[in-house]
Coordinates of C-alpha atoms and ligand atoms in Angstrom, one line a residue:
M828 CA 54.6 72.0 33.1
Y829 CA 55.6 75.4 34.2
T830 CA 55.0 74.5 37.8
S831 CA 57.4 71.6 37.8
L832 CA 59.9 73.8 36.0
A833 CA 59.6 76.4 38.7
R834 CA 60.2 73.7 41.4
R835 CA 63.2 72.4 39.6
L836 CA 64.7 75.9 39.3
H837 CA 63.9 76.6 42.9
R838 CA 65.7 73.4 44.0
G839 CA 68.6 74.2 41.6
A840 CA 69.0 77.6 43.1
A841 CA 69.3 76.1 46.6
R842 CA 72.0 73.7 45.4
H843 CA 74.1 76.0 43.4
T844 CA 75.3 79.5 43.8
A845 CA 73.1 82.1 42.2
L846 CA 75.9 82.9 39.9
A847 CA 76.2 79.4 38.6
A848 CA 72.5 79.0 38.1
A849 CA 72.2 82.3 36.3
T850 CA 75.1 81.5 34.0
V851 CA 73.3 78.3 32.9
L852 CA 70.1 80.2 32.3
A853 CA 71.8 83.0 30.4
A854 CA 73.5 80.5 28.1
G855 CA 70.1 78.8 27.4
F856 CA 68.3 82.0 26.5
A857 CA 70.6 83.9 24.3
I858 CA 68.8 85.4 21.3
T859 CA 70.3 83.5 18.4
G860 CA 69.9 86.1 15.7
S861 CA 67.7 84.0 13.6
A862 CA 64.6 86.0 14.4
S863 CA 62.6 83.9 11.9
G864 CA 62.8 81.0 14.4
G865 CA 63.0 77.4 13.5
T866 CA 61.9 74.0 14.7
P867 CA 61.2 74.2 18.5
R868 CA 63.5 71.9 20.5
E869 CA 61.0 69.6 22.2
H870 CA 63.4 68.6 25.0
S871 CA 63.6 72.2 26.3
A872 CA 60.6 73.3 28.4
R873 CA 62.4 76.1 30.2
T874 CA 60.8 79.5 30.5
D875 CA 62.2 82.8 29.4
V876 CA 64.0 85.0 31.9
P877 CA 64.2 88.7 31.3
G878 CA 67.2 90.8 32.1
V879 CA 66.7 94.5 32.6
T880 CA 63.6 95.6 30.8
V881 CA 61.9 99.0 30.2
N882 CA 58.2 99.6 30.1
L883 CA 57.6 102.1 27.3
F884 CA 54.1 102.8 28.5
E885 CA 51.8 103.6 25.6
W886 CA 54.6 104.5 23.2
N887 CA 53.3 103.8 19.7
W888 CA 54.8 100.8 17.8
N889 CA 56.9 102.9 15.4
S890 CA 58.5 104.7 18.3
V891 CA 59.1 101.5 20.3
G892 CA 60.8 99.9 17.3
A893 CA 63.0 102.9 16.7
E894 CA 63.9 103.1 20.4
C895 CA 65.0 99.4 20.4
T896 CA 67.3 100.0 17.5
N897 CA 68.7 103.4 18.5
V898 CA 68.8 103.3 22.3
L899 CA 67.6 100.1 24.1
G900 CA 69.8 97.5 22.3
P901 CA 73.0 99.6 22.4
A902 CA 72.4 100.5 26.1
G903 CA 72.0 96.8 27.1
F904 CA 68.3 96.7 27.8
K905 CA 67.3 93.0 27.3
G906 CA 63.5 93.6 26.9
V907 CA 60.7 96.1 26.4
Q908 CA 57.2 95.8 27.8
V909 CA 54.5 97.4 25.6
A910 CA 50.9 98.4 26.2
P911 CA 47.9 96.2 25.5
P912 CA 48.0 95.8 21.7
Q913 CA 44.5 94.4 21.2
D914 CA 41.5 96.4 19.8
S915 CA 39.9 98.4 22.6
L916 CA 37.1 100.8 23.7
K917 CA 37.3 104.1 21.9
R918 CA 35.3 106.6 23.8
T919 CA 33.1 108.9 21.8
S920 CA 31.9 111.3 24.4
L921 CA 32.5 112.6 27.9
G922 CA 30.2 111.6 30.7
D923 CA 30.3 107.9 30.6
G924 CA 32.6 106.8 33.4
S925 CA 34.4 109.3 35.6
A926 CA 37.1 110.4 33.0
T927 CA 37.8 114.1 32.5
V928 CA 39.3 113.6 29.0
L929 CA 37.9 111.9 25.9
H930 CA 40.7 109.4 25.4
P931 CA 42.1 108.5 28.9
W932 CA 45.1 106.2 28.8
W933 CA 43.0 103.4 30.2
E934 CA 40.8 102.9 27.1
V935 CA 43.3 100.1 26.2
Y936 CA 42.4 98.1 29.3
Q937 CA 38.9 97.5 27.9
P938 CA 39.4 94.9 25.1
V939 CA 36.8 94.6 22.3
D940 CA 38.4 92.0 20.2
Y941 CA 41.9 90.6 19.6
A942 CA 42.7 92.2 16.3
L943 CA 45.9 94.3 16.7
T944 CA 44.3 97.6 15.7
S945 CA 45.0 100.0 18.5
R946 CA 45.8 103.5 19.6
M947 CA 49.5 102.5 19.3
G948 CA 49.3 101.4 15.6
S949 CA 48.3 98.7 13.2
E950 CA 49.1 95.0 13.1
A951 CA 51.8 95.6 10.5
Q952 CA 53.4 98.2 12.6
F953 CA 53.3 95.9 15.7
K954 CA 55.0 93.1 13.7
A955 CA 57.6 95.5 12.4
M956 CA 58.3 96.7 15.9
V957 CA 58.8 93.2 17.3
S958 CA 61.2 92.4 14.4
A959 CA 63.2 95.6 14.9
C960 CA 63.4 95.0 18.7
R961 CA 64.5 91.4 18.3
A962 CA 67.1 92.4 15.7
A963 CA 68.5 94.8 18.3
G964 CA 68.7 92.0 20.9
V965 CA 65.6 93.4 22.8
R966 CA 62.8 91.0 23.6
V967 CA 59.2 92.2 23.6
Y968 CA 56.8 91.5 26.5
V969 CA 53.1 92.3 26.0
D970 CA 50.6 93.5 28.5
A971 CA 47.8 90.9 28.2
V972 CA 44.3 91.9 29.3
I973 CA 42.6 88.5 29.6
N974 CA 40.3 88.8 32.7
H975 CA 37.7 91.0 31.2
M976 CA 36.3 93.0 28.2
T977 CA 34.6 96.4 28.5
G978 CA 32.7 98.4 31.1
Q979 CA 31.5 101.2 29.0
G980 CA 31.2 102.5 25.4
S981 CA 30.0 100.8 22.2
T982 CA 32.7 101.3 19.5
S983 CA 36.3 100.3 19.2
Y984 CA 39.5 101.7 17.6
G985 CA 39.1 98.9 15.0
G986 CA 35.6 100.1 14.2
R987 CA 33.7 97.2 15.9
T988 CA 30.4 97.7 17.7
Y989 CA 29.7 95.9 20.9
T990 CA 27.6 95.7 24.1
H991 CA 28.7 94.7 27.6
F992 CA 28.2 90.9 27.1
S993 CA 28.3 90.8 23.3
Y994 CA 31.4 91.1 21.1
P995 CA 30.5 89.8 17.6
G996 CA 32.7 87.1 16.3
V997 CA 34.5 86.8 19.6
Y998 CA 32.3 86.3 22.7
D999 CA 28.6 86.1 23.5
A1000 CA 26.8 86.3 26.8
S1001 CA 27.6 82.6 27.6
N1002 CA 31.3 83.4 27.8
F1003 CA 31.0 85.7 30.9
H1004 CA 30.4 85.4 34.6
H1005 CA 27.0 86.8 35.5
Q1006 CA 25.3 87.9 38.7
G1007 CA 23.7 84.8 40.3
T1008 CA 24.2 82.1 42.9
G1009 CA 25.6 79.2 40.7
P1010 CA 29.2 78.0 41.1
D1011 CA 30.3 80.0 38.1
Q1012 CA 28.3 83.1 38.9
C1013 CA 28.9 86.2 41.0
P1014 CA 26.9 86.3 44.2
T1015 CA 27.0 90.0 45.0
A1016 CA 23.9 92.1 44.4
T1017 CA 25.7 94.4 42.0
G1018 CA 27.7 91.8 40.2
G1019 CA 30.9 93.6 41.3
I1020 CA 33.6 92.7 43.8
D1021 CA 32.4 93.8 47.2
D1022 CA 34.9 91.9 49.3
F1023 CA 38.5 91.7 47.9
N1024 CA 39.4 89.1 50.5
N1025 CA 36.8 86.6 49.1
K1026 CA 38.3 84.5 46.4
H1027 CA 35.0 83.6 44.8
Q1028 CA 34.1 87.3 44.3
V1029 CA 37.7 88.2 43.3
F1030 CA 37.7 85.6 40.6
K1031 CA 34.1 85.7 39.3
C1032 CA 32.7 89.2 40.0
E1033 CA 33.3 92.3 37.9
L1034 CA 36.4 94.4 38.6
L1035 CA 35.5 98.1 38.1
G1036 CA 32.3 97.0 36.2
L1037 CA 34.3 95.3 33.5
A1038 CA 32.5 92.3 31.9
D1039 CA 34.3 89.3 33.5
L1040 CA 35.2 86.5 31.2
D1041 CA 34.4 82.9 32.3
T1042 CA 38.1 81.9 32.1
S1043 CA 37.3 78.4 33.3
S1044 CA 35.5 77.6 30.0
P1045 CA 37.6 75.8 27.4
Q1046 CA 36.1 78.1 24.7
V1047 CA 37.3 81.2 26.4
Q1048 CA 40.7 79.7 27.2
N1049 CA 41.2 78.7 23.6
T1050 CA 40.2 82.2 22.4
L1051 CA 42.7 83.8 24.8
A1052 CA 45.4 81.3 23.9
D1053 CA 44.9 81.9 20.2
Y1054 CA 45.4 85.6 20.8
L1055 CA 48.6 85.1 22.8
N1056 CA 49.9 82.5 20.4
T1057 CA 49.5 84.9 17.6
L1058 CA 51.7 87.4 19.5
I1059 CA 54.2 84.6 20.2
G1060 CA 54.2 83.8 16.5
Y1061 CA 55.1 87.4 15.8
G1062 CA 58.2 87.1 18.1
V1063 CA 56.8 88.2 21.4
S1064 CA 58.7 86.6 24.4
G1065 CA 56.2 86.8 27.2
F1066 CA 53.4 88.6 29.0
R1067 CA 52.5 90.9 31.8
V1068 CA 49.1 89.5 32.8
D1069 CA 46.7 92.2 33.6
A1070 CA 44.4 91.6 36.6
A1071 CA 45.9 88.1 37.0
K1072 CA 44.6 88.0 40.6
H1073 CA 41.1 88.1 39.2
V1074 CA 41.7 85.2 36.8
G1075 CA 43.0 82.9 39.5
Q1076 CA 45.7 80.3 39.5
S1077 CA 43.9 77.4 38.0
D1078 CA 42.5 79.3 35.0
L1079 CA 45.9 81.0 34.5
D1080 CA 47.7 77.6 34.5
A1081 CA 45.2 76.2 32.0
I1082 CA 45.7 79.1 29.6
Y1083 CA 49.5 79.0 30.0
A1084 CA 49.5 75.3 29.2
L1085 CA 48.0 76.2 25.8
L1086 CA 50.8 78.6 24.9
H1087 CA 53.4 77.8 22.3
R1088 CA 57.1 78.3 22.7
T1089 CA 58.7 81.5 21.8
K1090 CA 61.1 82.1 18.9
D1091 CA 63.9 81.4 21.4
H1092 CA 62.3 77.9 21.8
V1093 CA 61.3 78.4 25.5
K1094 CA 57.9 78.8 27.2
P1095 CA 57.0 82.5 27.4
Y1096 CA 57.7 84.6 30.4
W1097 CA 54.6 85.1 32.5
A1098 CA 54.5 88.0 35.0
L1099 CA 51.2 88.1 37.0
E1100 CA 49.6 91.3 38.3
V1101 CA 48.6 90.5 41.8
F1102 CA 48.0 93.3 44.2
G1103 CA 48.9 92.5 47.8
G1104 CA 46.6 92.8 50.8
A1105 CA 44.4 89.8 50.5
P1106 CA 45.2 86.6 52.4
G1107 CA 46.0 83.0 51.5
I1108 CA 45.4 81.9 47.9
L1109 CA 44.9 85.6 46.9
S1110 CA 48.3 86.7 48.1
P1111 CA 51.2 87.5 45.6
Q1112 CA 53.2 84.7 47.2
A1113 CA 50.4 82.2 46.3
F1114 CA 50.7 83.1 42.6
T1115 CA 54.4 82.3 42.5
T1116 CA 53.7 78.7 41.7
S1117 CA 52.0 79.9 38.5
G1118 CA 54.6 82.4 37.3
N1119 CA 56.5 85.5 38.3
V1120 CA 54.6 88.2 40.1
L1121 CA 54.8 92.0 39.8
G1122 CA 56.6 93.7 42.6
L1123 CA 53.7 95.8 43.8
D1124 CA 54.7 95.7 47.4
D1125 CA 58.3 96.5 46.6
V1126 CA 57.3 99.9 45.2
K1127 CA 55.9 101.0 48.6
Q1128 CA 59.1 100.0 50.5
I1129 CA 61.2 101.9 48.0
R1130 CA 58.9 104.9 48.3
D1131 CA 59.2 104.9 52.0
A1132 CA 63.0 104.6 52.0
F1133 CA 63.4 107.4 49.5
K1134 CA 60.7 109.7 50.9
S1135 CA 61.9 109.4 54.5
Y1136 CA 61.9 113.2 54.7
Q1137 CA 58.1 113.3 54.5
K1138 CA 56.4 113.0 57.8
D1139 CA 54.0 110.3 56.8
H1140 CA 56.7 108.1 55.4
V1141 CA 59.0 106.1 57.6
G1142 CA 62.3 104.8 56.5
S1143 CA 65.7 105.8 55.1
L1144 CA 68.1 104.4 52.6
A1145 CA 69.7 102.5 55.6
T1146 CA 66.5 100.4 55.7
L1147 CA 67.4 99.0 52.3
E1148 CA 70.1 96.8 53.8
V1149 CA 67.3 94.3 54.2
F1150 CA 65.1 94.4 51.0
G1151 CA 63.5 91.4 49.3
A1152 CA 62.4 88.1 50.8
G1153 CA 63.8 89.4 54.1
S1154 CA 61.6 92.4 54.1
G1155 CA 58.4 90.4 53.3
L1156 CA 58.6 90.6 49.5
T1157 CA 58.2 87.8 47.1
P1158 CA 61.4 85.9 46.2
S1159 CA 63.8 87.8 43.9
A1160 CA 63.8 85.1 41.2
K1161 CA 60.0 85.2 41.1
T1162 CA 59.5 89.0 40.9
L1163 CA 59.3 91.6 38.1
S1164 CA 60.6 94.5 40.1
F1165 CA 60.2 98.3 39.5
V1166 CA 60.2 101.6 41.3
T1167 CA 56.7 102.3 39.8
N1168 CA 54.3 101.3 37.1
H1169 CA 51.4 103.0 35.3
D1170 CA 49.0 102.4 38.2
T1171 CA 51.2 103.1 41.2
E1172 CA 52.7 106.3 39.6
R1173 CA 49.2 107.7 39.8
N1174 CA 47.8 106.3 43.1
G1175 CA 50.4 107.3 45.7
D1176 CA 51.9 103.8 46.3
A1177 CA 55.1 104.7 44.6
L1178 CA 57.6 107.4 43.7
N1179 CA 57.0 108.9 40.3
Y1180 CA 58.8 111.1 37.8
K1181 CA 57.5 114.2 39.7
D1182 CA 59.9 113.2 42.5
G1183 CA 62.8 114.2 40.2
A1184 CA 66.3 113.4 41.4
R1185 CA 65.0 111.0 44.2
Y1186 CA 63.1 109.0 41.5
L1187 CA 66.1 108.7 39.3
L1188 CA 68.2 107.7 42.3
A1189 CA 65.7 105.0 43.3
N1190 CA 65.9 103.6 39.8
E1191 CA 69.7 103.6 39.9
W1192 CA 69.5 101.9 43.3
L1193 CA 67.2 99.1 42.1
L1194 CA 69.4 98.3 39.2
A1195 CA 72.4 98.1 41.6
D1196 CA 70.6 96.1 44.3
G1197 CA 69.4 93.7 41.6
Y1198 CA 66.2 92.5 43.5
G1199 CA 63.8 90.8 41.1
H1200 CA 64.0 91.3 37.3
P1201 CA 64.3 95.1 37.3
Q1202 CA 62.1 97.1 35.0
V1203 CA 62.4 100.9 34.3
F1204 CA 59.1 102.6 33.8
S1205 CA 59.0 105.3 31.1
G1206 CA 55.7 106.9 30.4
F1207 CA 54.2 110.4 29.6
N1208 CA 53.8 113.5 31.6
W1209 CA 50.3 114.0 33.2
N1210 CA 48.3 116.4 35.4
T1211 CA 45.2 114.4 36.1
A1212 CA 45.0 110.6 36.7
D1213 CA 43.0 110.2 33.5
D1214 CA 45.2 112.2 31.1
S1215 CA 45.7 110.7 27.6
P1216 CA 49.2 110.2 26.2
P1217 CA 50.0 112.7 23.5
S1218 CA 47.6 111.9 20.7
D1219 CA 45.4 113.3 18.0
A1220 CA 41.7 114.0 18.4
N1221 CA 40.9 110.4 17.5
G1222 CA 43.1 109.0 20.3
I1223 CA 45.8 107.8 17.9
I1224 CA 49.0 108.2 19.9
A1225 CA 51.7 110.5 18.6
D1226 CA 55.3 109.5 18.1
A1227 CA 57.3 109.6 21.3
D1228 CA 59.6 112.6 21.4
C1229 CA 62.1 112.9 24.2
S1230 CA 62.6 116.6 23.5
N1231 CA 59.1 118.1 23.6
G1232 CA 58.5 117.8 27.3
Q1233 CA 55.5 115.4 27.0
W1234 CA 57.3 112.1 27.6
T1235 CA 59.3 111.4 30.7
C1236 CA 62.0 109.3 28.8
T1237 CA 63.3 108.2 32.2
H1238 CA 65.1 105.3 30.5
R1239 CA 67.3 107.7 28.6
N1240 CA 68.6 109.4 31.7
P1241 CA 72.4 109.0 31.5
G1242 CA 72.6 107.7 35.1
I1243 CA 70.0 105.0 34.4
L1244 CA 71.7 104.1 31.1
G1245 CA 75.0 103.8 33.0
M1246 CA 73.4 101.6 35.7
V1247 CA 71.9 99.3 33.1
G1248 CA 75.5 98.6 31.9
W1249 CA 76.7 98.3 35.5
H1250 CA 73.9 95.8 36.2
N1251 CA 74.9 93.7 33.2
D1252 CA 78.6 93.9 34.1
V1253 CA 78.2 92.8 37.7
G1254 CA 75.8 90.0 36.8
T1255 CA 74.6 88.1 39.8
A1256 CA 77.6 88.6 42.0
A1257 CA 76.5 88.7 45.7
R1258 CA 76.3 91.9 47.7
S1259 CA 79.0 92.5 50.2
N1260 CA 80.7 95.4 52.1
F1261 CA 77.3 97.0 52.9
W1262 CA 78.0 100.4 54.5
T1263 CA 75.7 103.1 55.8
D1264 CA 75.9 106.3 57.8
G1265 CA 72.8 105.0 59.5
D1266 CA 70.6 107.4 57.6
N1267 CA 70.5 108.3 53.9
V1268 CA 73.9 107.3 52.5
I1269 CA 74.5 103.6 51.6
A1270 CA 77.3 101.8 49.7
F1271 CA 77.9 98.2 48.7
S1272 CA 79.9 96.0 46.5
K1273 CA 78.8 93.2 44.1
G1274 CA 81.6 90.6 44.5
H1275 CA 84.8 92.0 43.1
R1276 CA 83.0 93.3 40.0
G1277 CA 81.3 96.5 41.1
W1278 CA 80.7 99.0 43.8
A1279 CA 78.1 101.7 44.2
A1280 CA 77.1 104.4 46.7
F1281 CA 73.8 106.3 47.0
N1282 CA 73.2 109.6 48.8
N1283 CA 69.5 110.6 49.2
G1284 CA 70.3 113.8 51.1
A1285 CA 70.6 117.4 50.1
A1286 CA 74.3 117.7 51.0
A1287 CA 77.2 116.0 49.3
Q1288 CA 78.9 113.4 51.5
T1289 CA 82.4 112.0 51.5
V1290 CA 82.6 108.3 52.4
T1291 CA 85.7 106.2 53.0
V1292 CA 84.8 102.6 52.5
Q1293 CA 85.9 99.1 51.3
T1294 CA 84.9 98.8 47.7
G1295 CA 85.9 95.2 47.1
L1296 CA 87.5 96.3 43.8
A1297 CA 91.1 95.9 42.6
Q1298 CA 93.5 98.8 42.9
G1299 CA 93.2 101.4 40.2
S1300 CA 91.3 104.3 38.7
Y1301 CA 87.6 103.9 37.8
C1302 CA 85.1 106.0 36.0
D1303 CA 81.7 106.7 37.7
V1304 CA 79.3 105.0 35.2
T1305 CA 76.4 107.3 36.3
I1306 CA 78.2 110.2 34.5
S1307 CA 80.9 108.7 32.3
K1308 CA 82.6 105.7 30.8
A1309 CA 86.3 104.6 30.4
A1310 CA 87.5 105.4 26.9
G1311 CA 91.0 105.8 25.6
G1312 CA 92.6 105.9 29.1
Q1313 CA 90.2 108.6 30.3
C1314 CA 86.8 109.1 31.8
T1315 CA 84.4 110.6 29.2
N1316 CA 82.6 113.8 29.9
G1317 CA 85.6 115.2 31.7
A1318 CA 84.7 113.2 34.8
T1319 CA 87.4 112.8 37.5
P1320 CA 88.4 109.2 38.1
V1321 CA 87.8 107.5 41.5
H1322 CA 90.9 105.9 42.9
V1323 CA 90.8 102.6 44.7
N1324 CA 93.7 101.8 47.0
A1325 CA 95.7 98.6 47.1
D1326 CA 93.6 97.4 50.0
G1327 CA 90.4 98.0 48.2
T1328 CA 89.4 101.1 50.1
A1329 CA 88.5 104.4 48.5
T1330 CA 87.5 107.9 49.6
V1331 CA 84.6 109.0 47.4
L1332 CA 82.5 112.2 47.2
V1333 CA 78.9 111.3 46.6
G1334 CA 76.8 114.3 45.5
A1335 CA 73.4 115.3 46.8
F1336 CA 70.7 113.0 45.6
S1337 CA 73.3 111.2 43.5
A1338 CA 75.0 107.9 43.0
V1339 CA 78.5 106.9 42.2
A1340 CA 79.0 103.5 40.6
L1341 CA 82.2 101.7 39.6
D1342 CA 82.7 98.5 37.7
R1343 CA 85.5 96.4 36.2
Q1344 CA 84.5 97.4 32.6
N1345 CA 85.1 101.1 33.3
K1346 CA 88.6 100.8 34.9
L1347 CA 91.3 103.0 33.3
Ligands
LIG1919 C1 44.8 96.6 35.9 N1 45.4 95.7 36.5 O1 44.8 94.7 37.2 C2 45.5 97.7 35.2 O2 46.9 97.8 35.6 C3 44.7 99.0 35.5 O3 45.4 100.0 35.0 C4 43.3 98.8 35.0 O4 42.5 99.9 35.4 C5 42.6 97.6 35.6 N2 43.5 96.5 36.0 C6 41.7 97.0 34.5 O5 42.4 96.5 33.5 C7 42.5 101.0 34.4 C8 42.1 102.3 35.1 C9 40.7 102.3 35.5 C10 39.8 102.0 34.3 C11 40.2 100.6 33.8 C12 39.4 100.2 32.6 O6 42.9 102.4 36.3 O7 40.4 103.6 36.0 O8 38.4 102.0 34.7 O9 41.6 100.7 33.4 O10 39.6 101.1 31.5 C13 37.6 102.9 34.0 C14 36.9 103.9 34.9 C15 36.1 103.2 36.0 C16 35.0 102.4 35.2 C17 35.7 101.4 34.3 C18 34.7 100.6 33.5 O11 37.9 104.7 35.6 O12 35.4 104.2 36.8 O13 34.3 101.6 36.2 O14 36.5 102.1 33.4 O15 33.8 101.5 32.8
LIG1920 CA1 37.7 87.1 36.7

């Protein structure tokens, strides 16, 4: 069902302008305000489409709910992605696995059962969070770990006891892929994936020694669908599917077909985690018939453009004139895009919060460029790749606090908040008036609605360019808003001439962004 929908949308996009198509979609997916739901409209089989989302990585449920109400809804974020909410491994000692801390962040990627008892809170807290977010106009997307169970340990946050292939009340050994030569077995000597270009191994062998579910079996598919449908029943709008590449298209499609409609009466959003690098059916492109895919190649191109000063990185902001399908990435409409996520911020593939102003600038640029469905990543500060989020001795995660220096709170940066509003204001207007100095300053318009410039150099630059905007005075949304005939924060207005040109000072490692909503 989803596949035929995707084809229809694809054909539709070819026939109509992107603007017209997006207007139709936006009208169809407005949150109605009746969060309690109602009778699903059977004639509607469309999927959910996220606007700008934020990944509040391993924020606890109480903190996510409060952030939806106080920050995300008012700022115009349309959705929030949350960490895997199911019960998981709770390590009890050092020495099993390579971790240097007792409760590394990745405990939550080893499910034990599907009760919502986790490091982030209880089931009641999860439900209250989803309700608070929906009431604030923010949809909730859940990181769904459905490829595997655990690779270590014996007890969970929910107090369950398990072994590698036995999870009482949920799965027994018959529900897993095992080492062997049968069609549903893993042929390698270790039972792990030796060759990441071999689809049989990628689908049926163990990733990182994690017990691999036989996702082709109806029993496993039904168990997973029950879990995801419970979340949908609580108001969740879609999923980031962990290790989707290791589940494979046909099992993913079978599970998706079992999913209910969301409280907005549409099929859930389905964003598949598929690392690039492997050929053919294992490529991210090959998963776009099953859902959206994560922009794991886009993060590298963004890193290379913004880190051009480093000798092992090639590129400059000028290279971003061609970004998206034209630079070899998956199609925009099929991609959940970001500057980084929780894996790439640790593995060198992407910029991360430690890159400071360049990182913030890259996030502002992605929101302006509009490739994919942009997601801002916001996690916690770390020193080693295993570090736990701030938590107590039992691993229970502390309330997120944007003032104690432990959480990056990237999404609260004023420049990013301003660009979320800019993104919403310009909508899907096409890019025009692309200008560059050939190096690290670029500028472009979005229709006649918005204009933005980016300077990834250490010296301020003055540019004289065509903005595509109507004559007048505008406030730079990265530092201010128009209010009462003035720009807030004492910002100096930017003047656009009658012919649409403007002369604008763009600070070092800074952006300037203007839109119709912030015209004096
Ligand atoms: C993912 N996507 O496909 C997640 O985005 C990624 O964060 C997950 O790895 C991975 N797949 C499995 O869900 C993370 C950590 C791993 C960690 C794993 C399981 O990056 O380091 O593995 O979660 O918790 C850890 C140890 C491994 C060990 C494994 C099993 O680091 O050395 O083999 O546990 O015991
Ligand atoms: Ca698998």
